[in-house]
CSV table of C-alpha atoms and ligand atoms in Angstrom, one decimal:
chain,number,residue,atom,x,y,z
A,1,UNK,CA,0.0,0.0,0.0
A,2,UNK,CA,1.4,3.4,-0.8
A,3,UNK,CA,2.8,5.5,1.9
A,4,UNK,CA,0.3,8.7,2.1
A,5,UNK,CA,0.9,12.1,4.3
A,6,UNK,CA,-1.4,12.4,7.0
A,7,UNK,CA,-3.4,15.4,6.6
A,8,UNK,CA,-2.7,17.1,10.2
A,9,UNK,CA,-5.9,19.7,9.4
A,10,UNK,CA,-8.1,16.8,8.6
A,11,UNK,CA,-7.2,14.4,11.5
A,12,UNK,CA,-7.7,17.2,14.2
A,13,UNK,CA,-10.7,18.4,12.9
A,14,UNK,CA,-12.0,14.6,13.1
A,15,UNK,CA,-11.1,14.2,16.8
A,16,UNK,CA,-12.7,17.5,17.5
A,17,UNK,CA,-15.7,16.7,16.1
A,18,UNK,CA,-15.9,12.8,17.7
A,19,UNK,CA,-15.2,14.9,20.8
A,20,UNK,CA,-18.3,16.8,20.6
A,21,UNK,CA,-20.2,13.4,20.1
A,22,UNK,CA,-19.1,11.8,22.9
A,23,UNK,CA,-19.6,14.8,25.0
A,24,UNK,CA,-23.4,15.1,23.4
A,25,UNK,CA,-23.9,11.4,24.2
A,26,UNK,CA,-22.8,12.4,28.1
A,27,UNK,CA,-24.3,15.7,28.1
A,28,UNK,CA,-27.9,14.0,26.9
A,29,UNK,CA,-28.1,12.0,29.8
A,30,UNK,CA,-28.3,15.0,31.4
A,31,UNK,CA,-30.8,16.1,29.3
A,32,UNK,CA,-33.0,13.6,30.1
A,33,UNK,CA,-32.6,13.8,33.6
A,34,UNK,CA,-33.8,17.0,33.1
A,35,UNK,CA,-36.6,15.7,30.9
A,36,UNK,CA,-37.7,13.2,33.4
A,37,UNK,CA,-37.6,15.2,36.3
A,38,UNK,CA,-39.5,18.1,35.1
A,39,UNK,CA,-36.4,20.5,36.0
A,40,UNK,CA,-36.7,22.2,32.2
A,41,UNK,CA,-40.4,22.5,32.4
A,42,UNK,CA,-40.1,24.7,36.1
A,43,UNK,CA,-36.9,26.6,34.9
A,44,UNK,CA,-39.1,28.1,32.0
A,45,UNK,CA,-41.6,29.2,34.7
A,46,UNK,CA,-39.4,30.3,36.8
A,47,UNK,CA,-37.7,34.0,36.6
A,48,UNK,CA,-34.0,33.5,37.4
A,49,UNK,CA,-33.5,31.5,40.4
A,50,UNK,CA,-30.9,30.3,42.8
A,51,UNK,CA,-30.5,26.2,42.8
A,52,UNK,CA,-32.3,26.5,46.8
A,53,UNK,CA,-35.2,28.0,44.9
A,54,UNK,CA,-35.4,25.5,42.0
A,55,UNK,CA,-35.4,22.7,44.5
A,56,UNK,CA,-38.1,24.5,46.4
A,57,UNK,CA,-40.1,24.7,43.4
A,58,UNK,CA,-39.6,21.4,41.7
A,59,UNK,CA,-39.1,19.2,45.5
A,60,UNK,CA,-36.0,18.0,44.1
A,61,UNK,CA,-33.2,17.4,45.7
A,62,UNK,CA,-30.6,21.3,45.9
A,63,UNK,CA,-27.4,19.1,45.9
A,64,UNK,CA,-28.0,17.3,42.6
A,65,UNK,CA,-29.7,19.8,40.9
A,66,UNK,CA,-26.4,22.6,41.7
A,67,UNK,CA,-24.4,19.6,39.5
A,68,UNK,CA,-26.8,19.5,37.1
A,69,UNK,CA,-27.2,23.5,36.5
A,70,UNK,CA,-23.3,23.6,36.7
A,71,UNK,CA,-23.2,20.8,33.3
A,72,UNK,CA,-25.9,22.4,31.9
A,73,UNK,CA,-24.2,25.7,31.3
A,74,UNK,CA,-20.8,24.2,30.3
A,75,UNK,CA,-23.3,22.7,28.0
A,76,UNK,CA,-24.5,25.7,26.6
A,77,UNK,CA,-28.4,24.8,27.9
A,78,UNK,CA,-28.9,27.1,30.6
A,79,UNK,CA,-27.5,30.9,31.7
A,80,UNK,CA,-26.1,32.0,34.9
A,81,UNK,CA,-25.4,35.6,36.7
A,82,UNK,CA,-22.2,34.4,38.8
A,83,UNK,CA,-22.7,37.4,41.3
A,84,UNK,CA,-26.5,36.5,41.9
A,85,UNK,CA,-25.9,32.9,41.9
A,86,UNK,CA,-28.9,33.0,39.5
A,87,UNK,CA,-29.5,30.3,36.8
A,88,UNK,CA,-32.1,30.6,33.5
A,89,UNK,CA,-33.1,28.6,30.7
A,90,UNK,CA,-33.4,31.0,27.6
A,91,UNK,CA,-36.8,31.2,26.1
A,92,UNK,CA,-35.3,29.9,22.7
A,93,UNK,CA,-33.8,27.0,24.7
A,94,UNK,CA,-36.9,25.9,26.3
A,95,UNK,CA,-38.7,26.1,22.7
A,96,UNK,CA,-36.7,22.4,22.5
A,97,UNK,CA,-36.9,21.3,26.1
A,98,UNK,CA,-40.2,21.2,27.5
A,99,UNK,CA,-43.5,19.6,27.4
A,100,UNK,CA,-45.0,22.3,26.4
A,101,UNK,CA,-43.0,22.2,23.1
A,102,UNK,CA,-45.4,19.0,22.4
A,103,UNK,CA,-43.0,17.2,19.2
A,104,UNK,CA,-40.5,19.9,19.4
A,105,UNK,CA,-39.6,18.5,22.9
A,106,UNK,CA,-36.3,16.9,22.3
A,107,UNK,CA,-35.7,15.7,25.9
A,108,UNK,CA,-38.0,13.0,24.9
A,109,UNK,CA,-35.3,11.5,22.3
A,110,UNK,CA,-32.3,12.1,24.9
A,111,UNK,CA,-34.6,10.4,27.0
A,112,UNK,CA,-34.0,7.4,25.4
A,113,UNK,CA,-30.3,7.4,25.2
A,114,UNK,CA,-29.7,5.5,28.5
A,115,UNK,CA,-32.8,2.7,27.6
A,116,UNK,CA,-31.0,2.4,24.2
A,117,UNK,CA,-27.7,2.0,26.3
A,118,UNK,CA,-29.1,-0.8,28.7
A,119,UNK,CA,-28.7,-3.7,26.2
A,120,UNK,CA,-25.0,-2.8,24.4
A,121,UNK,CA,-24.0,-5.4,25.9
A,122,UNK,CA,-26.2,-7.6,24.0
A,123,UNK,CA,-25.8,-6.5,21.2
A,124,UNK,CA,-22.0,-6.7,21.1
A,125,UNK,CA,-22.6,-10.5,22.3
A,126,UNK,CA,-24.8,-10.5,18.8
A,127,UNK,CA,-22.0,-8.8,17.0
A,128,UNK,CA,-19.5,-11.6,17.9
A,129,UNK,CA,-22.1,-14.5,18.5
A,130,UNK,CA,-25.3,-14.0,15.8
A,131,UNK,CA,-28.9,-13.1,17.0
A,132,UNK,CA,-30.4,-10.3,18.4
A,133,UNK,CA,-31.6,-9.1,21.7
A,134,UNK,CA,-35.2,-10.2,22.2
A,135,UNK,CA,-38.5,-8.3,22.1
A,136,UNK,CA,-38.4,-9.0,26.0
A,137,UNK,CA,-34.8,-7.3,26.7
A,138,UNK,CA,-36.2,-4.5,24.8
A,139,UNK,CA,-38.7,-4.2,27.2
A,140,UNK,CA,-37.5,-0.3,28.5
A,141,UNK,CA,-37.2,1.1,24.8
A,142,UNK,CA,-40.9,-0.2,24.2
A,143,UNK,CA,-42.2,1.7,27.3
A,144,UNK,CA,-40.8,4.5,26.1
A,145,UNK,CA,-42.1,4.1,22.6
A,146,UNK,CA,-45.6,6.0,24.0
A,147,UNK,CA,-43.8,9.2,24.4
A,148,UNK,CA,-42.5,9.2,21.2
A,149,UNK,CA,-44.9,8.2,19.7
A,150,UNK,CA,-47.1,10.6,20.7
A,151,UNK,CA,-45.0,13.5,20.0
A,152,UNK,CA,-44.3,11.9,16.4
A,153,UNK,CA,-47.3,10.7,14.9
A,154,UNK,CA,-49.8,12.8,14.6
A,155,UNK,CA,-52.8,10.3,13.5
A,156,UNK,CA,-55.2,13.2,12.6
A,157,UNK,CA,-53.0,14.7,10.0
A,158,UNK,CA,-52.2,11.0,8.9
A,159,UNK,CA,-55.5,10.2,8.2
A,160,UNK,CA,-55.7,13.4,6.3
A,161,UNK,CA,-53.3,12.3,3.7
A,162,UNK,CA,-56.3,10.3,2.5
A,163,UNK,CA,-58.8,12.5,0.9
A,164,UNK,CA,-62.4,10.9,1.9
A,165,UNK,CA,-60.7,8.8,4.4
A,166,UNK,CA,-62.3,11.2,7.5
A,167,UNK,CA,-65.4,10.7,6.2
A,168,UNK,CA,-65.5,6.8,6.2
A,169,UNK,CA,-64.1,6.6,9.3
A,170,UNK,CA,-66.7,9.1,10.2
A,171,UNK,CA,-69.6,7.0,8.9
A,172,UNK,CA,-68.1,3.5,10.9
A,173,UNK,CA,-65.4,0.9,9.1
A,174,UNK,CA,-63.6,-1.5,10.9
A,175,UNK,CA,-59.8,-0.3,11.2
A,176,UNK,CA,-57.4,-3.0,12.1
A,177,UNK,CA,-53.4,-0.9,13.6
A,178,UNK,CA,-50.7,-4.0,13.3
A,179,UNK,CA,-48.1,-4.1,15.8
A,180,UNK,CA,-50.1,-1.3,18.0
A,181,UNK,CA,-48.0,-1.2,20.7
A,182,UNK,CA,-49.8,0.7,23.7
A,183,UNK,CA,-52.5,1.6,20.9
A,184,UNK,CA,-51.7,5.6,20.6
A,185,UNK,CA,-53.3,5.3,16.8
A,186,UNK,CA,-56.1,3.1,17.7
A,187,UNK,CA,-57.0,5.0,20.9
A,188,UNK,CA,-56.8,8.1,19.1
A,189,UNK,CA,-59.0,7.0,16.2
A,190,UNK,CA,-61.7,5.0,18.4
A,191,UNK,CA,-62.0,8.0,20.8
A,192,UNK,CA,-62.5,10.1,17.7
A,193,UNK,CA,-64.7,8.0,15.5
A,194,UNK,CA,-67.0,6.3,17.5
A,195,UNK,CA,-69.1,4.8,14.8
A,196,UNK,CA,-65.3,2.4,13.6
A,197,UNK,CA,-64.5,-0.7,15.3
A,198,UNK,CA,-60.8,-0.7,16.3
A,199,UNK,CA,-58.6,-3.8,16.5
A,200,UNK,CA,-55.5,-3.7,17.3
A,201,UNK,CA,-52.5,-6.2,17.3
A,202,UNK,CA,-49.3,-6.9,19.2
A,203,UNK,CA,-47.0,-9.5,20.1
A,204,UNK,CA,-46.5,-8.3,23.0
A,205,UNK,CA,-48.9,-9.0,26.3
A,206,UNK,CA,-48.0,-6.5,27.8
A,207,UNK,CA,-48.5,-3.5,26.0
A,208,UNK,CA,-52.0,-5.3,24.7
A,209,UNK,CA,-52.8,-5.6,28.4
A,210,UNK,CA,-51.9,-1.6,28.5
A,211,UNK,CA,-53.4,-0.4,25.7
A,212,UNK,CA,-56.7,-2.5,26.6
A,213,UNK,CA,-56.4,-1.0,30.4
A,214,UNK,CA,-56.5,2.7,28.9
A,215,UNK,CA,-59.5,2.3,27.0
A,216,UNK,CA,-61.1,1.6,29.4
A,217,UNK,CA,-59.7,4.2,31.4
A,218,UNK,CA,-60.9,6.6,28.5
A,219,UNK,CA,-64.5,4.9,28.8
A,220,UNK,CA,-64.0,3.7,24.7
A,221,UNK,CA,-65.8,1.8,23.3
A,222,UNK,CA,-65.8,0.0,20.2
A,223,UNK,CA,-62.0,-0.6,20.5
A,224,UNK,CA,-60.1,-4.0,21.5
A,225,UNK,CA,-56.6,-4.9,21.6
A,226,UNK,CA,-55.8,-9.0,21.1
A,227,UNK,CA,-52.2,-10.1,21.3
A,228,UNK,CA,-51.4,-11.8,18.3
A,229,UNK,CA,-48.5,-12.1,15.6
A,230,UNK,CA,-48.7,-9.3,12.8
A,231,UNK,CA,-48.3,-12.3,10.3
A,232,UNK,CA,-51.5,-14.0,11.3
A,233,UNK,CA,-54.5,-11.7,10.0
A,234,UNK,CA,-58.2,-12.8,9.9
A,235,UNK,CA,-59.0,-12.1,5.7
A,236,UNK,CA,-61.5,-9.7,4.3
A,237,UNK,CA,-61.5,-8.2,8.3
A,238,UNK,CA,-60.8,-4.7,7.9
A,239,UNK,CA,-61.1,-1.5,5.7
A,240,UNK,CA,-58.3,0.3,7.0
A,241,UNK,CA,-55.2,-1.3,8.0
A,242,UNK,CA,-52.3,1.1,9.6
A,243,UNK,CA,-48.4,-0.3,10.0
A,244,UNK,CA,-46.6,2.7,12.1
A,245,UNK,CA,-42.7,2.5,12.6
A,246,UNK,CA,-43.9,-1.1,12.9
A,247,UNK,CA,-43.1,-3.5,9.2
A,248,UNK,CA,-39.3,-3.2,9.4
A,249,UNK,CA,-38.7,-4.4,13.3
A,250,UNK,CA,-40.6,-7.9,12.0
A,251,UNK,CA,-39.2,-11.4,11.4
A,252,UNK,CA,-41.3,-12.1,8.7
A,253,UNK,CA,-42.2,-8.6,7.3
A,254,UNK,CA,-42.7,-10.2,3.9
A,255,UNK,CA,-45.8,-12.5,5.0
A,256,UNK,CA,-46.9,-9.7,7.3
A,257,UNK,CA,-46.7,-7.6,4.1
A,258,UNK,CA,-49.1,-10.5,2.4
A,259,UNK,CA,-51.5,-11.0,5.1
A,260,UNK,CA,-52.4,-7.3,5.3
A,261,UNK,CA,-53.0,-7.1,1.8
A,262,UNK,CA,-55.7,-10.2,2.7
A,263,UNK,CA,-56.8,-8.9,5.8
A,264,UNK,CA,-58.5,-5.8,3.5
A,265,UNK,CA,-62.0,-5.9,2.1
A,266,UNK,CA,-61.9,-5.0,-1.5
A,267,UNK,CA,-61.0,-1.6,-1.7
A,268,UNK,CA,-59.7,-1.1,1.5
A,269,UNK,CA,-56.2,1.0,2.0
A,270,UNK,CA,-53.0,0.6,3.9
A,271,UNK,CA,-51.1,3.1,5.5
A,272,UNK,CA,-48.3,2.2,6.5
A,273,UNK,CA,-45.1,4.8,8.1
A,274,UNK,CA,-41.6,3.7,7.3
A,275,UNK,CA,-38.9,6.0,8.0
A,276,UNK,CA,-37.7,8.2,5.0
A,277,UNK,CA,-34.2,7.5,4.8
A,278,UNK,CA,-33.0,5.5,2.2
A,279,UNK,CA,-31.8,2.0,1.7
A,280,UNK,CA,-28.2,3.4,0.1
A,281,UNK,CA,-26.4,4.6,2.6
A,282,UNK,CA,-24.7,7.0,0.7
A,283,UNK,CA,-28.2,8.4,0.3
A,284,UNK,CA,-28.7,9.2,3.7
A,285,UNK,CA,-25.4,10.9,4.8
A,286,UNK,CA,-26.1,14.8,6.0
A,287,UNK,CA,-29.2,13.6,6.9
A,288,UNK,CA,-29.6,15.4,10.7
A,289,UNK,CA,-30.8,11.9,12.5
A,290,UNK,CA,-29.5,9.3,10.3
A,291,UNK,CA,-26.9,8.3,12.5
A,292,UNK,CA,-28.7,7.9,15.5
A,293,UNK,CA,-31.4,6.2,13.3
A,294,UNK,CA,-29.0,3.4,12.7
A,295,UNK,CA,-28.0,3.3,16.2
A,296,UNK,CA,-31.7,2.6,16.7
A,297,UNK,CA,-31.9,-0.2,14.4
A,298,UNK,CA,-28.8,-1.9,15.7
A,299,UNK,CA,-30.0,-1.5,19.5
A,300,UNK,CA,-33.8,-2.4,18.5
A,301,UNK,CA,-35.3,-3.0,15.3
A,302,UNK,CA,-32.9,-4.7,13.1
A,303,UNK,CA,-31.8,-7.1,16.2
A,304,UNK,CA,-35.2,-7.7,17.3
A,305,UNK,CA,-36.0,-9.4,14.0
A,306,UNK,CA,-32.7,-11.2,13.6
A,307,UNK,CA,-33.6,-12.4,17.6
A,308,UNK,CA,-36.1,-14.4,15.8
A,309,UNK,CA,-34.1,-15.5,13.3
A,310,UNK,CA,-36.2,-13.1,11.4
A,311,UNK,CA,-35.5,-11.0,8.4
A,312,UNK,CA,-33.5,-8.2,10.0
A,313,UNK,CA,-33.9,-6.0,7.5
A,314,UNK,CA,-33.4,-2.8,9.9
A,315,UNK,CA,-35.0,0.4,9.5
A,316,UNK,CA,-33.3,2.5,6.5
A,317,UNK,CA,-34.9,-0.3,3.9
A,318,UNK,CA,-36.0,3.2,2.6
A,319,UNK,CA,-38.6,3.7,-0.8
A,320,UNK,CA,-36.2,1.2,-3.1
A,321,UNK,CA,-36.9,-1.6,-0.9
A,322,UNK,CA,-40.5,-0.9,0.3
A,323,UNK,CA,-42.4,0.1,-3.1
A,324,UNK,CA,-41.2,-3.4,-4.6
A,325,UNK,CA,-42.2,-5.0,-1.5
A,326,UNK,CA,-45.6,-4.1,-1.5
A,327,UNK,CA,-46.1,-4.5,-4.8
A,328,UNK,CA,-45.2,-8.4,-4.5
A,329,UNK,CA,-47.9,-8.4,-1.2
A,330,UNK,CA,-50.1,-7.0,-4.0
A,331,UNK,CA,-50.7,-4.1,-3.6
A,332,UNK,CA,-51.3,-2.5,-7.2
A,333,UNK,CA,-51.3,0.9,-6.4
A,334,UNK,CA,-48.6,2.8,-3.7
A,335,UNK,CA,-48.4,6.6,-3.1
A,336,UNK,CA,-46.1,7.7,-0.8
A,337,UNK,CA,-46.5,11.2,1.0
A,338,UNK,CA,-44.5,13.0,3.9
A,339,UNK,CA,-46.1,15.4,6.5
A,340,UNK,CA,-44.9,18.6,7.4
A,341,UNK,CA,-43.3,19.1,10.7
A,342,UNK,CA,-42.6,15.4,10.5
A,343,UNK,CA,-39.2,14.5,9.1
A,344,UNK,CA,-38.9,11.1,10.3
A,345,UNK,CA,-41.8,9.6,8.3
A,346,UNK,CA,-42.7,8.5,5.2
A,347,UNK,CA,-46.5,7.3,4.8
A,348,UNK,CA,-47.2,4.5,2.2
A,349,UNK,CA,-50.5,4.6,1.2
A,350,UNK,CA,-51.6,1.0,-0.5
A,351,UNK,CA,-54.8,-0.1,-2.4
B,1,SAM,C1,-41.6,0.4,17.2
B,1,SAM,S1,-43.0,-0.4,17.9
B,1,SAM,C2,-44.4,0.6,17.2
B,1,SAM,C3,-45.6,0.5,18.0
B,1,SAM,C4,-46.8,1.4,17.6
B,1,SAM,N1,-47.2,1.1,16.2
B,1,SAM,C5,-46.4,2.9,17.7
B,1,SAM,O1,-46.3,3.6,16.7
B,1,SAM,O2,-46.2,3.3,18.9
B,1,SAM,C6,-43.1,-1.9,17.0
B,1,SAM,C7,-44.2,-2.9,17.5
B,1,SAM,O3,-44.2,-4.1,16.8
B,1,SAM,C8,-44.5,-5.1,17.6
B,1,SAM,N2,-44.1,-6.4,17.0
B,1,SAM,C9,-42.9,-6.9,16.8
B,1,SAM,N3,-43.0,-8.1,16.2
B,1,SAM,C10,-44.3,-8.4,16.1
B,1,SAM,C11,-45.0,-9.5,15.5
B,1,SAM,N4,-44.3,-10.5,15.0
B,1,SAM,N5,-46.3,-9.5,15.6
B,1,SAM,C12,-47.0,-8.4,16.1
B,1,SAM,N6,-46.4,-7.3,16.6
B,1,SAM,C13,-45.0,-7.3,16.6
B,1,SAM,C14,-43.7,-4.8,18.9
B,1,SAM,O4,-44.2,-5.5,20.0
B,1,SAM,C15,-43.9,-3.3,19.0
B,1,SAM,O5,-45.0,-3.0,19.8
């Protein structure tokens, strides 16, 4: 191999920049702290304040929170008036830090950092041994799915993509959501469409047992949840089938692909949301989340499926890979539309 000169520029500016990431990566779990605690969420309320009066407001404990102010401003997050012993988080901050920013609330992603960071281990076992880490290790990501969720997909605006779709709903069709998780889509359609019958679908017992115990909490009722695999669809059972953030964690997306296609009544409609990255990964460079996006799929979605010696086809499978897919499941006609405010979705609509 020929000898070449190290370009000195080059090299430092990479270590300055890896730097930064590994000082993010720290500095989020701060951020979430900050998340989970509500500390954000009082420091916007709050005119500046020493750390004795933040933990007066918030009930936390002063000690703690004095270390977390003090990382927080090396961290550019917060302000503080060394003479008044005074700390503030900067309206413009808080637009990205509160619950009260709704989807714009990025402590909800650094939240997930740390659950994403419970199972490396696992996953460099898979990297050296094969498999995945199961559905069950995965357990804390899931309960945090909810949150995101929430923030992310908003199911009005995604039934909107559908012109006329509203009105069916409107009038009663049976809607079946595939991999449901704790049922944010089906909850939100059931509680807003009372004349549709909701199913949804999950694997997993415990998030059916969750999504069945809030709505009942939410007095809803023409919605159930059944635990069942996404593969294995009663035919001709729905009108509406929704797939969200849910195809590409499967072992058998392929079948699922197929059995969705059966499960609708002739001319029903699919809507599916993948994520819109592509499937070349040359494609998705400069792309503001695609590298934590593929962090995701090796902590969750890519190993979940290979943990049942499934498909693994992780999550950037991207429009190449999809629009064939469903065209093999049969579905003759695909349109695929993205939603303002909403960079991490694409929506597939099938017929
Ligand atoms: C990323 S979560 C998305 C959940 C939900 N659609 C949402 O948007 O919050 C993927 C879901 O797929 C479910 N899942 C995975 N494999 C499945 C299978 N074979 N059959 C049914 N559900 C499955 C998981 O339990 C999980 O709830």
């Amino acid at each position: 191999m020929a000898v070449q000169e190290i370009d000195q520029a080059r090299a430092e500016e990479f270590g300055g920049r890896l730097l930064g990431t590994v000082s993010g990566a720290m500095l989020a779990l701060a951020v979430s702290v900050g998340h989970r605690t509500g500390l954000y969420d009082a420091l916007a309320e709050l005119d500046p304040a020493t750390s004795d009066e933040i933990a007066e407001r918030t009930g936390l404990q002063e000690r703690y929170i004095r270390e977390w102010l003090a990382g927080q401003l090396a961290g550019g997050i917060v302000e503080y008036d060394a003479e008044a012993g005074t700390w503030w988080l900067p309206r413009e901050n808080a637009l990205s830090l509160t619950r009260a920013a709704g989807a714009h609330n990025l402590g909800i992603l650094a939240s997930a950092v740390s659950r994403f960071g419970e199972v490396e281990d696992d996953v460099v076992r898979a990297f050296r041994e094969g498999g995945g880490v199961s559905w069950q290790r995965l357990e804390r990501i899931q309960e945090w799915q909810p949150e995101l969720t929430s923030a992310v997909f908003d199911v009005e605006a995604v039934l909107g993509l559908v012109p006329g779709l509203v009105e069916l709903l409107r009038e009663g069709i049976d809607v079946l959501d595939v991999g449901c998780g704790l049922g944010h889509a089906s909850l939100r359609i059931a509680d807003a469409y009372p004349a549709s019958r909701v199913l949804g679908v999950d694997q997993a017992a415990k998030s059916i047992a969750a999504a069945g115990a809030e709505a009942e909490r939410l007095g809803l009722g023409d919605v159930r949840f059944e635990q069942r695999d996404a593969a294995e669809l009663e035919p001709g059972s729905a009108d509406l089938v929704l797939a969200f953030d849910v195809v590409h964690d499967l072992a058998r997306p392929y079948e699922t692909l197929a059995a969705i296609r059966t499960a609708l009544r002739p001319g029903g409609l699919f809507v599916m949301a993948e994520h819109a990255l592509s499937s070349r990964p040359e494609q998705n460079v400069g792309h503001p989340l695609a590298a934590a996006l593929y962090t995701v799929s090796l902590f969750h979605c890519m190993t979940a499926s290979l943990s049942e010696h499934g498909e693994g086809i992780g999550l950037a499978w991207g429009e190449e890979r999809i629009r064939p897919a469903l065209a093999e499941a049969g579905f003759a006609e695909v349109e695929v539309q993205g939603l303002e405010g909403d960079p991490l979705n694409s929506y597939y609509i099938g017929r």
